[in-house]
């Protein structure tokens, strides 16, 4: 199990990062809006939320940080609808930099920093390599929600795995209210992070030239791992 970095039921601070770039068609943007509203309704009342929309640049919603109890999810949804203009490329780094600036200016006692990303994960702007994105994220936990027919789940999973977060994909037609609640429930569930697999022989020694690939780098309670293994000829492997 990972260390309990969230402190159980302790307060979390969320920056909701909403992708409005040209790859977001109206139906995908509508799902993102519904997910955002459902998520704000589902988080703990003591959690704080700030909202950023971004494409070629980042725009922070006026009002900054508000507790979930004081934030009107319907008003946020209307603002996001107005911002969803499907414009230009996707500068995810700019969005993460804006999120980090918000975290640096939090009033009062800071909760554990989380970024909730809604989009397709297609970071198309220059300077959006994984290293640059991880640097911009800082020590925040990244929760990526991929929405759309074409998504870069690899990028979102990389950011989530590196920060102890979560990456999920929401298909069209899915129940977004349930999925928003499920994301929060998973984050509150004990999880194995950084999952790896090795192949050993009867004496516990690594099998040379054996390859093992784990389908997912993390597991929540009740989930199973799928491992693909390639063994050398006449291998003495006994377990993974």
Coordinates of N, CA and C in Angstrom, one line a residue:
X1 N 0.8 -1.2 0.0 CA 0.0 0.0 0.0 C 0.9 1.3 0.0
X2 N 0.4 2.3 -0.7 CA 1.2 3.5 -0.6 C 1.0 4.2 0.7
X3 N 1.9 5.2 1.0 CA 1.7 6.0 2.3 C 0.4 6.8 2.1
X4 N -0.2 7.1 3.2 CA -1.5 7.8 3.1 C -1.3 9.3 2.9
X5 N -0.9 9.7 1.7 CA -0.5 11.1 1.5 C -1.7 12.1 1.7
X6 N -2.9 11.6 1.4 CA -4.0 12.4 1.6 C -4.5 12.5 3.0
X7 N -3.9 11.7 3.9 CA -4.4 11.8 5.3 C -5.8 11.4 5.5
X8 N -6.2 10.3 4.8 CA -7.6 9.8 5.0 C -8.6 10.8 4.5
X9 N -9.4 11.3 5.4 CA -10.5 12.2 5.0 C -10.1 13.7 5.0
X10 N -8.8 14.0 5.1 CA -8.3 15.4 5.1 C -8.7 16.1 3.9
X11 N -8.7 17.4 4.0 CA -9.1 18.3 2.9 C -8.2 18.1 1.7
X12 N -8.9 18.2 0.5 CA -8.1 18.2 -0.7 C -8.4 19.6 -1.4
X13 N -7.4 20.1 -2.1 CA -7.6 21.3 -3.0 C -7.5 20.8 -4.4
X14 N -8.6 21.1 -5.2 CA -8.7 20.7 -6.6 C -8.6 21.8 -7.5
X15 N -7.8 21.7 -8.5 CA -7.8 22.6 -9.7 C -8.5 21.8 -10.8
X16 N -9.6 22.2 -11.3 CA -10.3 21.5 -12.4 C -9.8 22.1 -13.7
X17 N -9.1 21.3 -14.5 CA -8.4 21.7 -15.7 C -9.2 21.2 -16.9
X18 N -9.8 22.2 -17.6 CA -10.8 21.9 -18.6 C -10.2 22.2 -20.0
X19 N -10.0 21.2 -20.8 CA -9.5 21.3 -22.2 C -10.5 21.9 -23.1
X20 N -10.2 23.0 -23.8 CA -11.1 23.6 -24.7 C -10.5 23.7 -26.1
X21 N -9.5 22.9 -26.4 CA -8.8 23.1 -27.7 C -9.6 22.6 -28.9
X22 N -9.0 22.7 -30.1 CA -9.8 22.4 -31.3 C -10.1 20.9 -31.4
X23 N -9.5 20.0 -30.7 CA -9.8 18.6 -30.8 C -11.0 18.2 -30.1
X24 N -11.6 19.2 -29.3 CA -12.8 18.9 -28.5 C -14.1 19.3 -29.3
X25 N -14.8 18.2 -29.8 CA -16.0 18.6 -30.6 C -17.1 18.8 -29.6
X26 N -18.2 19.4 -30.0 CA -19.3 19.8 -29.1 C -19.8 18.7 -28.2
X27 N -19.9 17.5 -28.7 CA -20.4 16.4 -27.9 C -19.4 16.0 -26.8
X28 N -18.1 16.0 -27.1 CA -17.1 15.8 -26.1 C -17.1 16.9 -25.0
X29 N -17.2 18.1 -25.5 CA -17.2 19.2 -24.5 C -18.4 19.2 -23.6
X30 N -19.5 18.7 -24.1 CA -20.7 18.6 -23.3 C -20.5 17.6 -22.2
X31 N -19.9 16.4 -22.6 CA -19.6 15.4 -21.6 C -18.6 15.9 -20.5
X32 N -17.6 16.7 -20.9 CA -16.7 17.3 -20.0 C -17.5 18.2 -19.0
X33 N -18.4 19.0 -19.5 CA -19.1 19.9 -18.6 C -19.9 19.1 -17.6
X34 N -20.6 18.1 -18.1 CA -21.4 17.3 -17.2 C -20.6 16.6 -16.1
X35 N -19.4 16.1 -16.5 CA -18.5 15.5 -15.6 C -18.1 16.5 -14.5
X36 N -17.7 17.7 -15.0 CA -17.2 18.7 -14.0 C -18.3 19.0 -13.0
X37 N -19.5 19.2 -13.5 CA -20.6 19.5 -12.6 C -20.8 18.3 -11.6
X38 N -20.9 17.1 -12.1 CA -21.1 16.0 -11.2 C -19.9 15.8 -10.2
X39 N -18.7 16.1 -10.6 CA -17.6 16.0 -9.7 C -17.6 17.0 -8.6
X40 N -18.0 18.2 -8.9 CA -18.1 19.3 -7.9 C -19.2 18.9 -6.9
X41 N -20.3 18.3 -7.4 CA -21.3 17.9 -6.5 C -20.9 16.7 -5.6
X42 N -19.9 15.9 -6.1 CA -19.6 14.7 -5.3 C -18.4 14.9 -4.3
X43 N -17.6 15.9 -4.5 CA -16.5 16.1 -3.6 C -16.9 16.5 -2.2
X44 N -16.1 16.2 -1.2 CA -16.4 16.6 0.2 C -16.7 18.1 0.3
X45 N -17.6 18.5 1.1 CA -17.9 19.9 1.3 C -16.7 20.7 1.7
X46 N -15.8 20.2 2.4 CA -14.6 20.9 2.9 C -13.5 21.0 1.9
X47 N -13.6 20.2 0.8 CA -12.6 20.4 -0.3 C -12.8 21.8 -0.9
X48 N -11.7 22.3 -1.5 CA -11.7 23.6 -2.2 C -11.5 23.3 -3.7
X49 N -12.1 24.1 -4.5 CA -12.1 24.0 -5.9 C -11.8 25.3 -6.6
X50 N -10.9 25.3 -7.6 CA -10.7 26.4 -8.5 C -10.7 25.8 -9.9
X51 N -11.1 26.6 -10.9 CA -11.4 26.1 -12.2 C -10.5 26.9 -13.3
X52 N -9.9 26.1 -14.2 CA -9.1 26.7 -15.3 C -9.5 26.1 -16.6
X53 N -9.8 26.9 -17.6 CA -10.0 26.4 -18.9 C -8.8 26.7 -19.7
X54 N -8.4 25.9 -20.7 CA -7.2 26.2 -21.5 C -7.3 25.5 -22.8
X55 N -6.5 26.2 -23.8 CA -6.2 25.6 -25.1 C -4.9 26.1 -25.5
X56 N -4.8 27.2 -26.2 CA -3.5 27.8 -26.5 C -3.0 28.6 -25.3
X57 N -3.9 29.0 -24.4 CA -3.5 29.7 -23.2 C -4.5 29.3 -22.1
X58 N -4.2 29.6 -20.9 CA -5.0 29.2 -19.7 C -5.8 30.4 -19.2
X59 N -7.1 30.2 -18.9 CA -8.0 31.2 -18.3 C -8.5 30.7 -17.0
X60 N -8.3 31.5 -15.9 CA -8.8 31.1 -14.6 C -10.1 31.7 -14.3
X61 N -11.1 30.9 -13.8 CA -12.4 31.4 -13.5 C -12.3 32.4 -12.4
X62 N -13.0 33.6 -12.5 CA -13.0 34.6 -11.5 C -13.6 34.0 -10.2
X63 N -12.9 34.4 -9.1 CA -13.4 33.9 -7.8 C -12.4 33.0 -7.1
X64 N -11.5 32.4 -7.9 CA -10.4 31.7 -7.3 C -10.9 30.5 -6.6
X65 N -10.4 30.3 -5.4 CA -10.7 29.1 -4.5 C -12.0 29.3 -3.8
X66 N -12.8 28.3 -3.8 CA -14.1 28.2 -3.1 C -14.2 26.8 -2.5
X67 N -14.8 26.7 -1.3 CA -15.1 25.4 -0.8 C -16.2 24.8 -1.7
X68 N -16.2 23.5 -1.8 CA -17.2 22.8 -2.6 C -18.6 23.1 -2.1
X69 N -18.8 23.3 -0.8 CA -20.1 23.6 -0.3 C -20.6 25.0 -0.7
X70 N -19.7 25.9 -1.0 CA -20.0 27.3 -1.4 C -20.0 27.5 -2.9
X71 N -19.6 26.5 -3.6 CA -19.5 26.6 -5.1 C -20.7 26.1 -5.8
X72 N -21.3 27.0 -6.6 CA -22.5 26.6 -7.4 C -22.0 25.8 -8.6
X73 N -22.2 24.5 -8.7 CA -21.8 23.7 -9.8 C -22.4 24.1 -11.1
X74 N -23.7 24.5 -11.0 CA -24.4 25.0 -12.2 C -23.8 26.2 -12.8
X75 N -23.3 27.1 -12.0 CA -22.7 28.3 -12.5 C -21.3 28.0 -13.1
X76 N -20.6 27.0 -12.5 CA -19.3 26.6 -13.1 C -19.6 26.0 -14.5
X77 N -20.6 25.2 -14.6 CA -21.0 24.5 -15.8 C -21.3 25.5 -16.9
X78 N -22.0 26.6 -16.6 CA -22.3 27.6 -17.6 C -21.1 28.3 -18.0
X79 N -20.1 28.6 -17.1 CA -18.9 29.2 -17.5 C -18.1 28.4 -18.4
X80 N -18.0 27.1 -18.1 CA -17.3 26.1 -18.9 C -17.9 26.0 -20.3
X81 N -19.2 26.1 -20.4 CA -19.9 26.0 -21.7 C -19.5 27.2 -22.6
X82 N -19.4 28.4 -21.9 CA -19.0 29.6 -22.6 C -17.5 29.5 -23.1
X83 N -16.7 28.8 -22.3 CA -15.3 28.8 -22.6 C -15.0 27.7 -23.7
X84 N -15.9 26.7 -23.8 CA -15.6 25.6 -24.7 C -15.8 26.0 -26.2
X85 N -14.8 26.7 -26.7 CA -14.8 27.3 -28.0 C -14.1 26.4 -29.1
X86 N -13.4 25.3 -28.6 CA -12.7 24.5 -29.6 C -11.7 25.3 -30.4
X87 N -10.8 25.9 -29.7 CA -9.8 26.8 -30.3 C -8.4 26.3 -30.2
X88 N -7.7 26.2 -31.4 CA -6.3 26.1 -31.4 C -5.7 24.8 -30.9
X89 N -4.4 24.8 -30.6 CA -3.7 23.6 -30.1 C -3.9 23.4 -28.6
X90 N -3.4 22.4 -28.1 CA -3.5 22.0 -26.7 C -2.2 22.3 -25.9
X91 N -2.1 23.3 -25.2 CA -0.9 23.6 -24.4 C -1.2 23.2 -22.9
X92 N -1.1 21.9 -22.7 CA -1.3 21.3 -21.4 C -0.4 21.9 -20.3
X93 N 0.8 22.1 -20.8 CA 1.8 22.7 -19.8 C 1.3 24.1 -19.3
X94 N 0.7 24.9 -20.2 CA 0.2 26.2 -19.7 C -0.9 26.0 -18.7
X95 N -1.7 25.0 -18.9 CA -2.8 24.7 -17.9 C -2.2 24.3 -16.6
X96 N -1.2 23.4 -16.6 CA -0.6 23.0 -15.4 C 0.1 24.1 -14.7
X97 N 0.8 25.0 -15.4 CA 1.4 26.2 -14.8 C 0.4 27.0 -14.1
X98 N -0.8 27.2 -14.8 CA -1.8 28.0 -14.2 C -2.3 27.3 -12.9
X99 N -2.4 26.0 -12.9 CA -2.9 25.3 -11.7 C -1.9 25.5 -10.6
X100 N -0.6 25.4 -10.9 CA 0.4 25.5 -9.9 C 0.4 26.9 -9.3
X101 N 0.2 27.9 -10.1 CA 0.1 29.3 -9.6 C -1.1 29.4 -8.6
X102 N -2.2 28.7 -8.9 CA -3.3 28.7 -7.9 C -2.9 28.0 -6.6
X103 N -2.2 26.9 -6.7 CA -1.8 26.2 -5.5 C -0.9 27.1 -4.7
X104 N 0.0 27.8 -5.3 CA 0.9 28.7 -4.6 C 0.2 29.9 -3.9
X105 N -1.0 30.2 -4.3 CA -1.7 31.3 -3.7 C -2.9 30.9 -2.9
X106 N -3.0 29.7 -2.4 CA -4.1 29.3 -1.6 C -4.2 30.0 -0.3
X107 N -5.4 30.5 0.1 CA -5.6 31.1 1.4 C -5.7 30.1 2.5
X108 N -5.3 30.4 3.7 CA -5.5 29.5 4.8 C -4.7 28.3 4.7
X109 N -5.2 27.2 5.4 CA -4.4 26.0 5.5 C -4.6 25.2 4.2
X110 N -3.5 24.8 3.6 CA -3.6 24.1 2.3 C -3.9 22.7 2.5
X111 N -4.8 22.2 1.6 CA -5.1 20.7 1.5 C -4.1 20.1 0.5
X112 N -4.3 18.8 0.4 CA -3.4 18.1 -0.6 C -3.8 18.5 -2.0
X113 N -2.8 18.9 -2.8 CA -3.1 19.5 -4.1 C -3.4 18.4 -5.1
X114 N -4.5 18.6 -5.8 CA -4.9 17.7 -6.9 C -5.3 18.5 -8.1
X115 N -4.9 17.9 -9.3 CA -5.3 18.5 -10.6 C -6.3 17.4 -11.2
X116 N -7.5 17.9 -11.5 CA -8.4 17.0 -12.2 C -8.5 17.5 -13.7
X117 N -7.9 16.8 -14.6 CA -7.9 17.1 -16.0 C -9.1 16.5 -16.8
X118 N -9.8 17.3 -17.6 CA -10.8 16.8 -18.4 C -10.5 17.1 -19.9
X119 N -10.3 16.1 -20.7 CA -10.0 16.3 -22.1 C -9.6 15.0 -22.8
X120 N -8.8 15.1 -23.8 CA -8.4 13.9 -24.6 C -6.9 13.6 -24.3
X121 N -6.2 14.4 -23.6 CA -4.8 14.2 -23.3 C -3.8 14.4 -24.5
X122 N -4.3 15.0 -25.6 CA -3.5 15.3 -26.8 C -2.8 16.6 -26.6
X123 N -1.6 16.6 -26.0 CA -0.9 17.8 -25.7 C 0.0 18.1 -26.9
X124 N -0.5 19.0 -27.8 CA 0.1 19.2 -29.1 C 1.0 20.4 -29.2
X125 N 1.0 21.3 -28.2 CA 1.9 22.5 -28.3 C 3.3 22.1 -28.1
X126 N 4.2 23.0 -28.5 CA 5.7 22.8 -28.3 C 5.9 22.9 -26.8
X127 N 6.9 22.1 -26.3 CA 7.3 22.1 -24.9 C 6.4 21.4 -24.0
X128 N 5.6 20.4 -24.6 CA 4.7 19.6 -23.9 C 5.1 18.1 -23.8
X129 N 6.4 17.9 -23.7 CA 6.9 16.5 -23.4 C 6.6 16.1 -22.0
X130 N 6.7 14.8 -21.7 CA 6.3 14.3 -20.4 C 7.2 14.9 -19.3
X131 N 8.5 15.2 -19.6 CA 9.3 15.8 -18.5 C 8.9 17.2 -18.2
X132 N 8.5 18.0 -19.2 CA 8.1 19.3 -19.0 C 6.8 19.4 -18.3
X133 N 5.9 18.4 -18.6 CA 4.6 18.4 -17.9 C 4.7 18.0 -16.5
X134 N 5.6 17.0 -16.2 CA 5.8 16.6 -14.8 C 6.4 17.7 -14.0
X135 N 7.3 18.5 -14.6 CA 7.9 19.6 -13.9 C 6.8 20.7 -13.6
X136 N 5.9 20.9 -14.6 CA 4.9 21.9 -14.4 C 3.9 21.5 -13.3
X137 N 3.6 20.2 -13.2 CA 2.7 19.7 -12.3 C 3.2 19.8 -10.8
X138 N 4.5 19.8 -10.6 CA 5.1 19.9 -9.3 C 4.7 18.7 -8.4
X139 N 4.3 19.0 -7.2 CA 4.0 17.9 -6.3 C 2.5 17.6 -6.2
X140 N 1.8 18.1 -7.1 CA 0.3 17.9 -7.1 C 0.0 16.5 -7.6
X141 N -1.1 15.9 -7.2 CA -1.5 14.6 -7.7 C -2.4 14.8 -8.9
X142 N -2.1 14.1 -10.0 CA -2.8 14.3 -11.3 C -3.8 13.2 -11.5
X143 N -5.1 13.7 -11.7 CA -6.2 12.8 -12.0 C -6.7 13.1 -13.4
X144 N -6.4 12.2 -14.4 CA -6.8 12.5 -15.7 C -8.0 11.7 -16.2
X145 N -9.0 12.4 -16.7 CA -10.2 11.8 -17.2 C -10.3 12.0 -18.7
X146 N -10.1 11.0 -19.4 CA -10.0 11.0 -20.9 C -11.4 10.9 -21.5
X147 N -11.8 11.8 -22.3 CA -13.1 11.9 -22.9 C -12.9 12.1 -24.4
X148 N -13.5 11.3 -25.3 CA -13.4 11.4 -26.7 C -13.1 10.1 -27.4
X149 N -13.2 10.1 -28.7 CA -12.9 8.9 -29.5 C -11.4 8.7 -29.6
X150 N -10.6 9.7 -29.7 CA -9.2 9.6 -29.8 C -8.6 10.3 -28.5
X151 N -7.9 9.5 -27.7 CA -7.3 10.0 -26.5 C -5.9 9.5 -26.4
X152 N -5.1 10.2 -25.7 CA -3.7 9.8 -25.4 C -3.7 9.3 -23.9
X153 N -4.1 8.1 -23.7 CA -4.2 7.5 -22.4 C -2.8 7.3 -21.8
X154 N -1.8 7.1 -22.7 CA -0.4 6.8 -22.3 C 0.1 8.1 -21.5
X155 N -0.1 9.2 -22.1 CA 0.3 10.5 -21.5 C -0.4 10.7 -20.1
X156 N -1.7 10.5 -20.1 CA -2.4 10.7 -18.8 C -2.0 9.7 -17.8
X157 N -1.8 8.5 -18.2 CA -1.4 7.5 -17.2 C 0.0 7.8 -16.7
X158 N 0.9 8.3 -17.6 CA 2.3 8.6 -17.1 C 2.3 9.7 -16.0
X159 N 1.5 10.7 -16.2 CA 1.4 11.8 -15.2 C 0.7 11.3 -14.0
X160 N -0.3 10.4 -14.1 CA -1.0 9.9 -12.9 C -0.1 8.9 -12.2
X161 N 0.6 8.0 -12.8 CA 1.5 7.1 -12.2 C 2.6 7.8 -11.4
X162 N 3.2 8.8 -12.1 CA 4.3 9.5 -11.5 C 3.9 10.3 -10.2
X163 N 2.7 10.7 -10.1 CA 2.2 11.5 -9.0 C 1.4 10.8 -8.0
X164 N 1.1 9.5 -8.2 CA 0.3 8.7 -7.3 C -1.2 9.0 -7.5
X165 N -1.5 9.4 -8.8 CA -2.9 9.8 -9.1 C -3.7 8.7 -9.8
X166 N -4.4 9.1 -10.8 CA -5.3 8.1 -11.4 C -5.6 8.6 -12.8
X167 N -5.7 7.7 -13.8 CA -6.1 8.0 -15.1 C -7.3 7.1 -15.6
X168 N -8.4 7.6 -16.0 CA -9.5 6.8 -16.4 C -10.0 7.3 -17.8
X169 N -10.8 6.5 -18.5 CA -11.4 6.9 -19.7 C -12.9 6.8 -19.6
X170 N -13.6 7.8 -20.0 CA -15.1 7.8 -19.9 C -15.6 7.7 -21.3
X171 N -16.2 6.6 -21.7 CA -16.8 6.4 -23.1 C -18.0 7.3 -23.3
X172 N -18.3 7.6 -24.5 CA -19.5 8.3 -24.8 C -20.7 7.5 -24.4
X173 N -21.7 8.1 -23.8 CA -22.9 7.4 -23.3 C -22.8 6.9 -21.9
X174 N -21.6 7.0 -21.3 CA -21.4 6.5 -20.0 C -22.1 7.4 -19.0
X175 N -22.4 6.9 -17.8 CA -23.1 7.6 -16.7 C -22.0 8.5 -16.0
X176 N -21.9 9.8 -16.4 CA -20.8 10.6 -15.9 C -21.0 10.9 -14.4
X177 N -22.2 10.9 -13.9 CA -22.3 11.1 -12.4 C -21.7 10.0 -11.7
X178 N -22.0 8.8 -12.1 CA -21.4 7.6 -11.5 C -19.9 7.6 -11.6
X179 N -19.4 7.9 -12.8 CA -18.0 7.9 -13.0 C -17.2 8.9 -12.2
X180 N -17.8 10.1 -12.0 CA -17.2 11.1 -11.1 C -17.2 10.6 -9.7
X181 N -18.2 10.0 -9.2 CA -18.2 9.4 -7.9 C -17.2 8.3 -7.8
X182 N -17.1 7.5 -8.8 CA -16.2 6.3 -8.8 C -14.7 6.8 -8.8
X183 N -14.4 7.9 -9.4 CA -13.0 8.4 -9.4 C -12.7 8.8 -7.9
X184 N -13.6 9.5 -7.2 CA -13.3 9.9 -5.9 C -13.2 8.6 -5.0
X185 N -14.1 7.7 -5.2 CA -14.1 6.4 -4.4 C -12.8 5.7 -4.5
X186 N -12.3 5.6 -5.8 CA -11.0 5.0 -6.0 C -9.8 5.7 -5.3
X187 N -9.8 7.0 -5.4 CA -8.8 7.7 -4.7 C -8.8 7.5 -3.2
X188 N -10.0 7.2 -2.6 CA -10.1 7.0 -1.2 C -9.9 5.5 -0.8
X189 N -9.6 4.7 -1.8 CA -9.4 3.2 -1.6 C -7.9 2.9 -1.5
X190 N -7.4 2.1 -0.6 CA -6.0 1.7 -0.6 C -5.6 1.1 -2.0
X191 N -4.5 1.6 -2.5 CA -4.0 1.2 -3.8 C -2.5 0.8 -3.7
X192 N -2.2 -0.1 -4.6 CA -0.8 -0.4 -4.9 C -0.3 0.5 -6.1
X193 N 0.8 1.2 -5.9 CA 1.3 2.1 -6.9 C 2.6 1.6 -7.4
X194 N 3.0 2.0 -8.6 CA 4.3 1.6 -9.2 C 4.4 0.1 -9.3
X195 N 3.4 -0.6 -9.7 CA 3.4 -2.0 -9.8 C 4.3 -2.5 -10.9
X196 N 5.2 -3.5 -10.6 CA 6.1 -4.1 -11.5 C 6.0 -5.6 -11.4
X197 N 6.5 -6.3 -12.4 CA 6.6 -7.8 -12.3 C 7.9 -8.3 -12.8
X198 N 8.4 -9.3 -12.1 CA 9.7 -9.9 -12.4 C 9.4 -11.4 -12.5
X199 N 10.3 -12.2 -13.2 CA 10.2 -13.6 -13.3 C 11.4 -14.3 -12.6
X200 N 11.1 -15.2 -11.7 CA 12.1 -15.8 -10.9 C 12.0 -17.3 -11.0
X201 N 13.2 -18.0 -10.7 CA 13.2 -19.5 -10.7 C 12.9 -20.0 -9.3
X202 N 13.1 -21.3 -9.1 CA 12.7 -22.0 -7.9 C 13.5 -21.4 -6.7
X203 N 14.7 -20.9 -6.9 CA 15.6 -20.4 -5.8 C 15.4 -18.9 -5.6
X204 N 14.4 -18.3 -6.3 CA 14.1 -16.9 -6.2 C 15.0 -16.0 -7.0
X205 N 15.8 -16.6 -7.8 CA 16.7 -15.8 -8.7 C 16.0 -15.3 -9.9
X206 N 16.4 -14.1 -10.4 CA 15.8 -13.6 -11.6 C 16.1 -14.5 -12.8
X207 N 15.2 -14.7 -13.7 CA 15.4 -15.4 -14.9 C 15.9 -14.5 -15.9
X208 N 17.2 -14.7 -16.4 CA 17.8 -13.8 -17.3 C 17.1 -13.9 -18.7
X209 N 16.9 -12.7 -19.3 CA 16.3 -12.5 -20.6 C 14.8 -12.7 -20.6
X210 N 14.2 -12.9 -19.4 CA 12.7 -13.0 -19.3 C 12.2 -11.6 -19.3
X211 N 11.0 -11.4 -20.0 CA 10.4 -10.1 -20.0 C 9.0 -10.2 -19.4
X212 N 8.6 -9.2 -18.6 CA 7.3 -9.2 -18.0 C 6.7 -7.8 -18.1
X213 N 5.5 -7.7 -18.5 CA 4.8 -6.4 -18.7 C 3.5 -6.4 -17.9
X214 N 3.3 -5.4 -17.1 CA 2.1 -5.3 -16.3 C 1.2 -4.4 -17.0
X215 N -0.1 -4.8 -17.2 CA -1.0 -3.9 -17.9 C -1.3 -2.6 -17.3
X216 N -1.3 -2.5 -15.9 CA -1.5 -1.3 -15.2 C -0.5 -1.1 -14.1
X217 N -0.1 0.1 -13.9 CA 1.0 0.4 -12.9 C 0.4 0.5 -11.5
X218 N -0.9 0.5 -11.3 CA -1.5 0.6 -10.0 C -2.8 -0.2 -9.9
X219 N -3.1 -0.7 -8.7 CA -4.3 -1.5 -8.5 C -5.0 -1.0 -7.2
X220 N -6.3 -0.9 -7.3 CA -7.1 -0.6 -6.2 C -7.6 -1.9 -5.6
X221 N -8.1 -1.8 -4.3 CA -8.6 -3.0 -3.7 C -9.7 -3.7 -4.5
X222 N -9.6 -5.0 -4.7 CA -10.6 -5.8 -5.5 C -10.2 -5.9 -7.0
X223 N -9.2 -5.2 -7.5 CA -8.9 -5.3 -8.9 C -7.8 -6.3 -9.1
X224 N -7.7 -6.8 -10.3 CA -6.7 -7.8 -10.7 C -5.7 -7.2 -11.7
X225 N -4.5 -7.8 -11.7 CA -3.5 -7.4 -12.6 C -3.3 -8.4 -13.7
X226 N -3.2 -7.9 -14.9 CA -2.9 -8.8 -16.1 C -1.4 -8.6 -16.4
X227 N -0.6 -9.7 -16.4 CA 0.8 -9.7 -16.7 C 1.1 -10.5 -17.9
X228 N 1.8 -10.0 -18.9 CA 2.2 -10.7 -20.1 C 3.7 -11.0 -19.9
X229 N 4.1 -12.3 -20.2 CA 5.5 -12.7 -19.9 C 6.0 -13.4 -21.2
X230 N 7.3 -13.1 -21.5 CA 8.0 -13.8 -22.6 C 9.2 -14.4 -21.9
X231 N 9.3 -15.8 -22.1 CA 10.4 -16.5 -21.4 C 11.4 -17.0 -22.5
X232 N 12.6 -17.1 -22.1 CA 13.6 -17.6 -23.0 C 13.5 -19.1 -23.1
X233 N 14.0 -19.7 -24.2 CA 14.0 -21.1 -24.4 C 14.6 -21.9 -23.2
X234 N 13.9 -23.0 -22.9 CA 14.3 -23.8 -21.7 C 14.4 -23.1 -20.4
X235 N 13.5 -22.1 -20.3 CA 13.5 -21.3 -19.0 C 13.2 -22.2 -17.8
X236 N 13.8 -21.8 -16.7 CA 13.5 -22.5 -15.4 C 12.6 -21.6 -14.5
X237 N 11.8 -20.7 -15.2 CA 10.9 -19.9 -14.4 C 9.9 -20.7 -13.7
X238 N 9.6 -20.2 -12.5 CA 8.5 -20.9 -11.6 C 7.4 -20.0 -11.2
X239 N 7.7 -18.7 -11.1 CA 6.6 -17.7 -10.7 C 7.0 -16.3 -11.1
X240 N 5.9 -15.5 -11.0 CA 6.0 -14.1 -11.4 C 5.9 -13.3 -10.1

